[in-house]
CSV table of C-alpha atoms in Angstrom, one decimal:
chain,number,residue,atom,x,y,z
X,1,MET,CA,1.2,-24.7,28.9
X,2,ALA,CA,1.3,-25.1,25.1
X,3,PHE,CA,-2.0,-25.1,23.2
X,4,GLN,CA,-3.1,-27.6,20.4
X,5,CYS,CA,-2.3,-24.3,17.7
X,6,GLN,CA,1.2,-24.4,19.0
X,7,ARG,CA,1.4,-28.3,18.7
X,8,ASP,CA,0.0,-28.5,15.5
X,9,CYS,CA,-0.2,-25.5,13.5
X,10,TYR,CA,-2.0,-27.0,10.8
X,11,MET,CA,-4.7,-28.3,12.4
X,12,GLN,CA,-8.0,-26.8,11.3
X,13,GLU,CA,-10.6,-28.4,13.2
X,14,PHE,CA,-10.7,-29.7,16.9
X,15,ASP,CA,-13.0,-31.2,19.6
X,16,THR,CA,-12.7,-30.1,23.1
X,17,CYS,CA,-15.0,-28.9,26.0
X,18,VAL,CA,-16.0,-25.8,28.0
X,19,VAL,CA,-14.1,-25.2,30.9
X,20,SER,CA,-15.8,-21.8,31.7
X,21,CYS,CA,-18.0,-19.0,30.4
X,22,VAL,CA,-18.8,-15.7,32.3
X,23,PRO,CA,-20.2,-12.2,31.1
X,24,ALA,CA,-17.5,-9.9,30.0
X,25,GLU,CA,-17.0,-6.6,27.5
X,26,LEU,CA,-15.0,-6.3,24.8
X,27,THR,CA,-13.4,-2.8,23.5
X,28,LEU,CA,-13.3,-2.7,19.9
X,29,GLU,CA,-11.8,0.1,17.6
X,30,ASN,CA,-14.0,1.0,14.5
X,31,ASN,CA,-13.2,3.9,12.2
X,32,GLY,CA,-11.1,5.6,15.0
X,33,LYS,CA,-14.2,5.1,17.6
X,34,LYS,CA,-14.2,2.7,20.3
X,35,ASP,CA,-17.3,0.4,20.7
X,36,LYS,CA,-17.9,-1.6,23.9
X,37,LEU,CA,-19.6,-5.4,23.3
X,38,LYS,CA,-21.1,-7.3,25.5
X,39,GLY,CA,-20.4,-11.1,25.7
X,40,PHE,CA,-18.7,-13.9,27.2
X,41,ASN,CA,-15.4,-14.7,28.3
X,42,LEU,CA,-15.1,-18.6,27.1
X,43,LYS,CA,-11.9,-20.6,28.5
X,44,LEU,CA,-11.9,-24.3,26.9
X,45,LYS,CA,-9.9,-27.5,28.1
X,46,ASP,CA,-7.5,-26.7,24.9
X,47,THR,CA,-7.6,-24.8,21.7
X,48,ILE,CA,-6.7,-24.3,18.2
X,49,LEU,CA,-7.3,-20.6,17.9
X,50,PHE,CA,-4.1,-18.8,18.7
X,51,PRO,CA,-4.4,-16.0,21.4
X,52,GLU,CA,-2.5,-12.9,20.4
X,53,GLY,CA,1.2,-12.7,21.0
X,54,GLY,CA,4.7,-12.6,20.1
X,55,GLY,CA,3.8,-10.0,17.4
X,56,GLN,CA,1.4,-11.9,15.9
X,57,PRO,CA,-2.6,-11.1,15.7
X,58,ASP,CA,-5.1,-13.7,17.2
X,59,ASP,CA,-7.1,-16.3,15.5
X,60,HIS,CA,-10.7,-16.2,14.1
X,61,GLY,CA,-13.0,-19.1,13.9
X,62,THR,CA,-16.1,-20.7,15.7
X,63,VAL,CA,-16.8,-22.5,18.9
X,64,GLY,CA,-19.9,-24.4,18.7
X,65,GLY,CA,-21.0,-22.6,15.9
X,66,VAL,CA,-20.6,-19.5,17.7
X,67,PRO,CA,-17.8,-16.7,16.2
X,68,VAL,CA,-15.1,-15.8,18.4
X,69,LEU,CA,-14.3,-12.2,18.2
X,70,ARG,CA,-10.8,-12.2,20.0
X,71,VAL,CA,-8.5,-14.3,21.4
X,72,LEU,CA,-6.4,-13.3,24.2
X,73,ARG,CA,-3.8,-15.0,26.8
X,74,GLN,CA,-4.0,-14.7,30.4
X,75,GLY,CA,-0.9,-16.6,31.8
X,76,PRO,CA,-1.2,-20.4,30.7
X,77,GLU,CA,-4.7,-20.1,29.5
X,78,ALA,CA,-6.3,-18.6,26.2
X,79,VAL,CA,-9.7,-16.7,26.6
X,80,HIS,CA,-12.2,-16.7,23.8
X,81,PHE,CA,-14.6,-13.6,23.5
X,82,ILE,CA,-17.8,-15.0,22.2
X,83,SER,CA,-21.3,-13.1,21.6
X,84,SER,CA,-23.5,-15.9,23.1
X,85,ALA,CA,-23.0,-18.2,26.1
X,86,LEU,CA,-21.7,-21.8,25.9
X,87,GLU,CA,-22.6,-24.0,29.1
X,88,GLU,CA,-19.8,-25.2,31.3
X,89,GLY,CA,-18.9,-29.0,30.6
X,90,GLN,CA,-20.5,-28.7,27.0
X,91,ASP,CA,-18.4,-30.6,24.3
X,92,VAL,CA,-17.8,-28.0,21.4
X,93,HIS,CA,-16.3,-28.4,18.0
X,94,ILE,CA,-13.7,-25.6,16.8
X,95,LYS,CA,-13.3,-24.6,13.3
X,96,LEU,CA,-10.4,-22.3,12.5
X,97,ASP,CA,-10.6,-19.4,9.8
X,98,TRP,CA,-7.4,-21.2,7.9
X,99,GLU,CA,-6.8,-18.5,5.4
X,100,ARG,CA,-6.0,-16.0,8.1
X,101,ARG,CA,-4.0,-18.3,10.4
X,102,PHE,CA,-1.9,-19.7,7.2
X,103,ASP,CA,-1.3,-15.9,6.2
X,104,HIS,CA,-0.1,-15.1,9.7
X,105,MET,CA,2.1,-18.3,9.7
X,106,GLN,CA,3.6,-17.3,6.3
X,107,GLN,CA,4.3,-13.7,7.8
X,108,HIS,CA,5.5,-14.8,11.0
X,109,SER,CA,8.1,-17.6,9.7
X,110,GLY,CA,9.2,-15.1,6.8
X,111,GLN,CA,9.9,-12.6,10.0
X,112,HIS,CA,12.2,-15.3,11.6
X,113,LEU,CA,13.9,-15.9,7.9
X,114,ILE,CA,14.5,-12.5,7.4
X,115,THR,CA,15.7,-11.3,11.0
X,116,ALA,CA,18.2,-14.2,11.2
X,117,LEU,CA,19.7,-13.4,7.6
X,118,ALA,CA,19.9,-9.6,8.3
X,119,ASP,CA,21.8,-10.4,11.4
X,120,THR,CA,24.2,-13.0,9.9
X,121,MET,CA,24.8,-11.2,6.6
X,122,PHE,CA,24.9,-7.5,7.8
X,123,GLY,CA,24.8,-7.4,11.8
X,124,TYR,CA,21.5,-5.8,11.9
X,125,LYS,CA,19.5,-6.9,15.0
X,126,THR,CA,15.6,-6.9,15.2
X,127,THR,CA,14.4,-4.9,18.0
X,128,SER,CA,10.4,-5.3,17.0
X,129,TRP,CA,8.1,-6.2,14.3
X,130,ASP,CA,4.4,-5.7,13.4
X,131,LEU,CA,2.6,-8.1,11.4
X,132,GLY,CA,0.1,-6.0,9.3
X,133,ARG,CA,-3.3,-6.3,7.5
X,134,GLN,CA,-1.5,-5.9,4.2
X,135,ARG,CA,2.1,-5.8,4.9
X,136,SER,CA,4.7,-6.3,7.8
X,137,SER,CA,7.6,-4.5,9.1
X,138,ILE,CA,10.8,-5.4,10.9
X,139,GLU,CA,12.4,-2.7,13.0
X,140,LEU,CA,16.5,-3.0,12.5
X,141,ASP,CA,18.7,-1.7,15.0
X,142,THR,CA,20.6,0.4,12.2
X,143,ALA,CA,20.0,4.2,11.3
X,144,ALA,CA,20.2,3.3,7.6
X,145,VAL,CA,21.1,0.4,5.1
X,146,LYS,CA,23.8,0.3,2.5
X,147,PRO,CA,22.7,0.7,-1.2
X,148,GLY,CA,22.1,-3.1,-2.4
X,149,GLU,CA,22.0,-4.8,0.9
X,150,MET,CA,18.1,-5.3,0.8
X,151,GLU,CA,18.4,-6.6,-2.8
X,152,ALA,CA,21.0,-9.3,-1.7
X,153,LEU,CA,19.0,-10.1,1.6
X,154,GLU,CA,15.9,-10.9,-0.5
X,155,VAL,CA,17.9,-13.1,-2.7
X,156,ALA,CA,19.4,-14.9,0.1
X,157,VAL,CA,15.8,-15.4,1.9
X,158,ASN,CA,14.3,-16.8,-1.2
X,159,GLU,CA,17.1,-19.3,-1.6
X,160,LYS,CA,16.5,-20.6,1.8
X,161,ILE,CA,12.9,-21.0,0.8
X,162,ARG,CA,13.8,-22.9,-2.2
X,163,ALA,CA,16.1,-25.0,-0.3
X,164,HIS,CA,13.2,-26.6,1.4
X,165,ILE,CA,14.7,-26.2,4.8
X,166,PRO,CA,12.5,-28.0,7.5
X,167,VAL,CA,11.1,-25.8,10.8
X,168,THR,CA,10.6,-27.5,14.1
X,169,VAL,CA,9.3,-26.9,17.3
X,170,ASN,CA,11.4,-27.6,20.3
X,171,LEU,CA,10.0,-27.3,24.1
X,172,LEU,CA,13.0,-26.5,26.7
X,173,SER,CA,12.6,-26.1,30.4
X,174,ILE,CA,13.6,-22.5,31.3
X,175,ASP,CA,16.8,-23.7,33.3
X,176,ASP,CA,18.0,-25.9,30.2
X,177,PRO,CA,21.5,-24.5,29.4
X,178,ALA,CA,20.4,-24.6,25.5
X,179,VAL,CA,17.9,-21.8,26.1
X,180,GLU,CA,21.0,-19.3,26.7
X,181,LYS,CA,22.0,-20.3,23.1
X,182,VAL,CA,18.7,-19.1,21.1
X,183,ARG,CA,17.8,-15.7,20.0
X,184,SER,CA,15.3,-14.0,22.2
X,185,ARG,CA,13.7,-10.4,23.2
X,186,GLY,CA,12.8,-11.8,26.5
X,187,LEU,CA,9.5,-13.6,28.2
X,188,PRO,CA,6.6,-11.9,29.1
X,189,ASP,CA,6.1,-11.5,32.9
X,190,ASP,CA,3.2,-13.9,33.0
X,191,HIS,CA,4.7,-16.7,31.0
X,192,ALA,CA,4.2,-20.0,32.1
X,193,GLY,CA,5.5,-23.6,31.3
X,194,PRO,CA,8.3,-24.8,29.0
X,195,ILE,CA,10.1,-22.3,26.4
X,196,ARG,CA,9.0,-23.0,22.9
X,197,ILE,CA,11.8,-22.5,20.5
X,198,ILE,CA,11.4,-22.2,16.6
X,199,ASP,CA,14.2,-23.9,14.9
X,200,ILE,CA,15.0,-23.2,11.3
X,201,GLU,CA,17.4,-25.9,10.3
X,202,GLY,CA,21.0,-24.6,9.9
X,203,VAL,CA,19.8,-21.0,10.0
X,204,ASP,CA,18.1,-19.7,13.2
X,205,ALA,CA,16.5,-20.7,16.6
X,206,ASN,CA,14.5,-18.4,18.5
X,207,MET,CA,12.2,-18.4,21.5
X,208,CYS,CA,8.6,-17.7,20.1
X,209,CYS,CA,5.0,-18.6,21.0
X,210,GLY,CA,3.4,-18.1,17.5
X,211,THR,CA,2.3,-20.3,14.7
X,212,HIS,CA,4.7,-21.2,11.8
X,213,VAL,CA,4.9,-23.3,9.0
X,214,SER,CA,6.5,-26.7,9.4
X,215,ASN,CA,9.0,-26.0,5.9
X,216,LEU,CA,10.1,-22.8,4.6
X,217,SER,CA,9.0,-23.8,1.2
X,218,HIS,CA,5.6,-23.4,2.5
X,219,LEU,CA,6.5,-19.6,2.5
X,220,GLN,CA,6.6,-19.6,-1.2
X,221,VAL,CA,8.3,-16.2,-1.8
X,222,ILE,CA,9.2,-13.2,0.2
X,223,LYS,CA,9.3,-9.8,-1.3
X,224,ILE,CA,11.2,-6.9,0.5
X,225,LEU,CA,9.4,-3.9,-0.6
X,226,GLY,CA,11.9,-1.6,1.0
X,227,THR,CA,12.8,0.4,4.1
X,228,GLU,CA,11.5,3.3,5.9
X,229,LYS,CA,13.2,5.7,8.5
X,230,GLY,CA,12.2,4.3,12.2
X,231,LYS,CA,12.2,5.7,15.5
X,232,LYS,CA,15.4,6.3,17.5
X,233,ASN,CA,17.9,6.0,14.6
X,234,LYS,CA,16.1,2.6,13.6
X,235,THR,CA,15.2,1.2,10.2
X,236,ASN,CA,11.6,-0.4,9.4
X,237,LEU,CA,12.1,-3.1,6.9
X,238,ILE,CA,8.8,-3.6,5.0
X,239,PHE,CA,7.9,-6.8,3.6
X,240,ILE,CA,5.3,-9.3,2.4
X,241,ALA,CA,5.5,-13.2,2.1
X,242,GLY,CA,3.4,-16.0,0.3
X,243,SER,CA,-0.4,-15.4,-0.8
X,244,ARG,CA,0.4,-11.8,-0.1
X,245,VAL,CA,3.0,-11.3,-2.7
X,246,LEU,CA,0.5,-12.8,-5.3
X,247,LYS,CA,-2.3,-10.7,-4.4
X,248,TYR,CA,0.2,-7.7,-4.2
X,249,ALA,CA,1.3,-8.8,-8.1
X,250,GLU,CA,-2.3,-9.2,-8.9
X,251,LYS,CA,-3.3,-5.5,-7.3
X,252,SER,CA,-0.3,-4.1,-8.8
X,253,TYR,CA,-1.0,-5.3,-12.5
X,254,SER,CA,-4.8,-4.0,-12.0
X,255,ILE,CA,-3.5,-0.6,-11.2
X,256,GLU,CA,-1.1,-1.0,-14.3
X,257,LYS,CA,-3.6,-1.5,-16.4
X,258,SER,CA,-6.0,1.2,-15.5
X,259,LEU,CA,-3.2,4.0,-15.4
X,260,THR,CA,-2.1,2.8,-19.1
X,261,GLY,CA,-5.5,3.4,-19.9
X,262,LEU,CA,-5.7,6.7,-18.3
X,263,LEU,CA,-2.4,7.9,-19.3
X,264,LYS,CA,-2.1,6.6,-22.7
X,265,THR,CA,1.4,5.5,-22.0
X,266,GLY,CA,3.4,2.0,-21.3
X,267,ALA,CA,3.9,1.2,-17.5
X,268,ASP,CA,7.6,2.1,-17.8
X,269,GLU,CA,6.3,5.6,-18.7
X,270,HIS,CA,3.4,6.1,-15.9
X,271,VAL,CA,5.7,8.0,-13.3
X,272,ASP,CA,7.0,10.7,-16.0
X,273,ALA,CA,3.4,10.9,-17.3
X,274,VAL,CA,1.9,11.8,-13.7
X,275,ASP,CA,4.8,14.0,-13.0
X,276,LYS,CA,4.0,15.9,-16.3
X,277,LEU,CA,0.2,16.1,-15.5
X,278,GLN,CA,1.1,17.5,-11.9
X,279,LYS,CA,3.2,20.2,-13.5
X,280,THR,CA,1.0,20.8,-16.1
X,281,VAL,CA,-1.9,21.4,-13.2
X,282,LYS,CA,0.1,23.8,-11.3
X,283,ARG,CA,1.2,25.8,-14.6
X,284,LEU,CA,-2.4,25.8,-15.6
X,285,GLN,CA,-3.6,27.4,-12.5
X,286,LYS,CA,-1.1,30.0,-12.7
X,287,VAL,CA,-1.7,30.7,-16.7
X,288,THR,CA,-5.4,30.7,-15.9
X,289,CYS,CA,-5.3,33.6,-13.6
X,290,CYS,CA,-2.8,35.6,-16.1
X,291,VAL,CA,-5.2,34.7,-19.1
X,292,ILE,CA,-8.5,35.7,-17.6
X,293,GLN,CA,-7.1,39.2,-16.8
X,294,SER,CA,-6.3,40.2,-20.5
X,295,LYS,CA,-8.5,41.2,-23.4
X,296,PRO,CA,-8.7,39.0,-25.4
X,297,CYS,CA,-7.3,36.0,-23.3
X,298,SER,CA,-3.6,35.7,-24.5
X,299,PHE,CA,-0.9,33.8,-23.4
X,300,HIS,CA,2.1,32.4,-24.6
X,301,SER,CA,4.3,29.7,-23.2
X,302,LYS,CA,7.7,28.1,-24.3
X,303,ASP,CA,6.6,24.7,-23.2
X,304,GLY,CA,3.4,23.0,-24.2
X,305,ASP,CA,1.3,21.1,-26.7
X,306,ASN,CA,-2.2,21.1,-28.1
X,307,GLU,CA,-3.2,19.3,-25.0
X,308,PHE,CA,-1.8,22.0,-22.5
X,309,MET,CA,-3.6,24.8,-24.8
X,310,ASN,CA,-7.1,23.1,-25.1
X,311,ILE,CA,-7.0,22.2,-21.4
X,312,ILE,CA,-6.5,26.1,-20.6
X,313,ALA,CA,-9.4,26.9,-23.2
X,314,ASN,CA,-11.8,24.4,-21.4
X,315,GLU,CA,-10.9,25.6,-18.2
X,316,ILE,CA,-11.6,29.4,-18.9
X,317,GLY,CA,-14.4,28.7,-21.5
X,318,PHE,CA,-14.7,30.7,-24.7
X,319,LEU,CA,-18.5,31.0,-25.5
X,320,ASP,CA,-18.3,34.6,-24.8
X,321,THR,CA,-14.5,35.2,-24.7
X,322,VAL,CA,-12.1,35.2,-27.4
X,323,ILE,CA,-8.6,33.2,-26.4
X,324,PHE,CA,-5.6,33.3,-28.2
X,325,LEU,CA,-2.8,30.8,-27.0
X,326,THR,CA,0.6,29.9,-28.4
X,327,VAL,CA,3.5,27.6,-27.4
X,328,GLY,CA,6.9,27.3,-28.9
X,329,GLU,CA,10.1,29.7,-29.2
X,330,GLU,CA,9.0,33.4,-29.6
X,331,LYS,CA,10.6,34.0,-32.6
X,332,GLY,CA,10.4,30.4,-33.9
X,333,ALA,CA,8.0,27.7,-34.9
X,334,GLY,CA,5.2,26.7,-32.6
X,335,LEU,CA,1.5,25.8,-32.1
X,336,PHE,CA,-1.4,28.1,-31.9
X,337,LEU,CA,-5.0,27.5,-31.0
X,338,LEU,CA,-7.8,30.2,-31.3
X,339,ALA,CA,-11.0,29.8,-29.2
X,340,GLY,CA,-14.1,31.7,-29.1
X,341,PRO,CA,-17.6,32.6,-30.6
X,342,GLU,CA,-17.8,30.6,-33.6
X,343,ASP,CA,-18.5,33.3,-35.8
X,344,ILE,CA,-15.4,35.5,-34.7
X,345,VAL,CA,-13.0,32.4,-35.0
X,346,THR,CA,-14.3,31.6,-38.5
X,347,GLU,CA,-13.6,34.8,-39.6
X,348,VAL,CA,-10.1,35.6,-37.8
X,349,GLY,CA,-8.8,32.1,-37.6
X,350,PRO,CA,-7.3,32.2,-41.1
X,351,ARG,CA,-5.8,35.5,-40.7
X,352,VAL,CA,-4.1,34.6,-37.7
X,353,SER,CA,-2.7,31.4,-39.1
X,354,GLU,CA,-1.4,33.7,-42.0
X,355,LEU,CA,0.4,36.2,-39.7
X,356,LEU,CA,2.2,33.1,-38.2
X,357,GLN,CA,3.0,31.6,-41.4
X,358,GLY,CA,1.1,28.5,-40.6
X,359,LYS,CA,-1.6,26.3,-41.3
X,360,GLY,CA,-4.7,25.4,-39.1
X,361,ALA,CA,-8.4,24.2,-39.4
X,362,GLY,CA,-11.1,24.7,-37.1
X,363,LYS,CA,-14.9,24.1,-36.0
X,364,ALA,CA,-17.2,24.4,-33.2
X,365,GLY,CA,-15.6,27.7,-32.0
X,366,ARG,CA,-11.8,26.5,-32.0
X,367,TYR,CA,-9.3,27.1,-34.7
X,368,GLN,CA,-5.5,25.6,-34.2
X,369,GLY,CA,-2.6,24.6,-36.2
X,370,LYS,CA,1.3,24.7,-36.5
X,371,ALA,CA,2.9,28.1,-37.0
X,372,ASN,CA,6.3,28.1,-38.7
X,373,SER,CA,7.1,31.5,-37.2
X,374,LEU,CA,5.7,33.3,-34.2
X,375,VAL,CA,7.3,36.5,-34.8
X,376,LYS,CA,4.0,38.4,-35.7
X,377,ARG,CA,2.2,36.9,-32.6
X,378,ALA,CA,1.9,40.5,-31.3
X,379,GLU,CA,0.2,41.5,-34.7
X,380,ALA,CA,-2.1,38.6,-34.4
X,381,GLU,CA,-3.1,39.6,-30.8
X,382,ALA,CA,-4.0,43.2,-32.0
X,383,LEU,CA,-6.3,41.9,-34.6
X,384,LEU,CA,-8.0,39.7,-32.0
X,385,LYS,CA,-8.1,42.8,-29.9
X,386,GLU,CA,-10.1,45.0,-32.5
X,387,HIS,CA,-12.6,41.9,-32.8
X,388,SER,CA,-12.9,41.8,-29.0
X,389,CYS,CA,-13.6,45.5,-29.0
X,390,LYS,CA,-16.6,44.7,-31.7
X,391,LEU,CA,-17.6,41.8,-29.6
X,392,THR,CA,-17.8,44.0,-26.5
X,393,ALA,CA,-19.6,46.7,-28.4
X,394,GLY,CA,-22.3,44.6,-29.5
X,395,GLU,CA,-22.9,43.3,-26.1
X,396,GLU,CA,-23.6,46.8,-25.2
């Protein structure tokens, strides 16, 4: 039996009547937990709500104003799970969640197109696929793909979309010789009725029970996001189609804009900026442990900048501790930061700057600047130790 949703995938409302409505339970997963809901299994004379199958999730919608929570296929019939009962023989009006359905149509027809061209172009057979909530995956029967193949495949599928190629549904009897010529992964054990063939003109003919677009142009666009290593020497191709591409672009731009504000760099430099931050955090963790153990807290690094030194000072805290940090070549030019009690920093800062042949300025317990030579860094550290001792003696 073919349902109305399979005869006309674009129908959004439909009138039919109730065949049966019996008490039932439905198990739903919610955040990893399984919840049992009590309700009713509803069978209709016909339906525009697609029952889960062929890798495609079921439709959402209402029947007689009652929300439909699941639709499953049992042989030739579709069973709708609803929360409140409807009377047998009652005439009902079905409303389809069209946004969800059309999304599924775009992803499913997109899968057929990608599968067909991956086979034609590279000989990669599809062994399974998954229509996910955000992105979908196609399992290809190959341990790996070659460089450039996915880019070429993406170009090819989008050329077919722009070619405005019709997609038609043909119904064949199970003993029709034409059935042997179509692509198929087999029929379910409880299949009943004619064989449904989805024909992308001149591209592919495939056995399928799902809902599909009537023309490849309705896919709008397909984006192949990449591949991942699959199970048993297979490769998973990750893709999105149609409206999902637009949503993906919008979300990506929003994230890009936020990262630009946080990292203070252009989009092309985001990865390098994050990599630098991660390395800085790891260095800071090591540096902080080393610095805290010395009095005064002192540390030199060949690599770094003012931001690096200020982060260390802030992490350690300098209200009661003198911190002396330098970055650059040990006997060459660099940068320095002195932080601590304001009276000590104000007194010693200019003298440290003089020893390092540099120029600096300070306020609020910080004195920092450029050093033309770090050769006398040890003398500057000795000067700070002397004042640290005075600070410790004063505390006692």
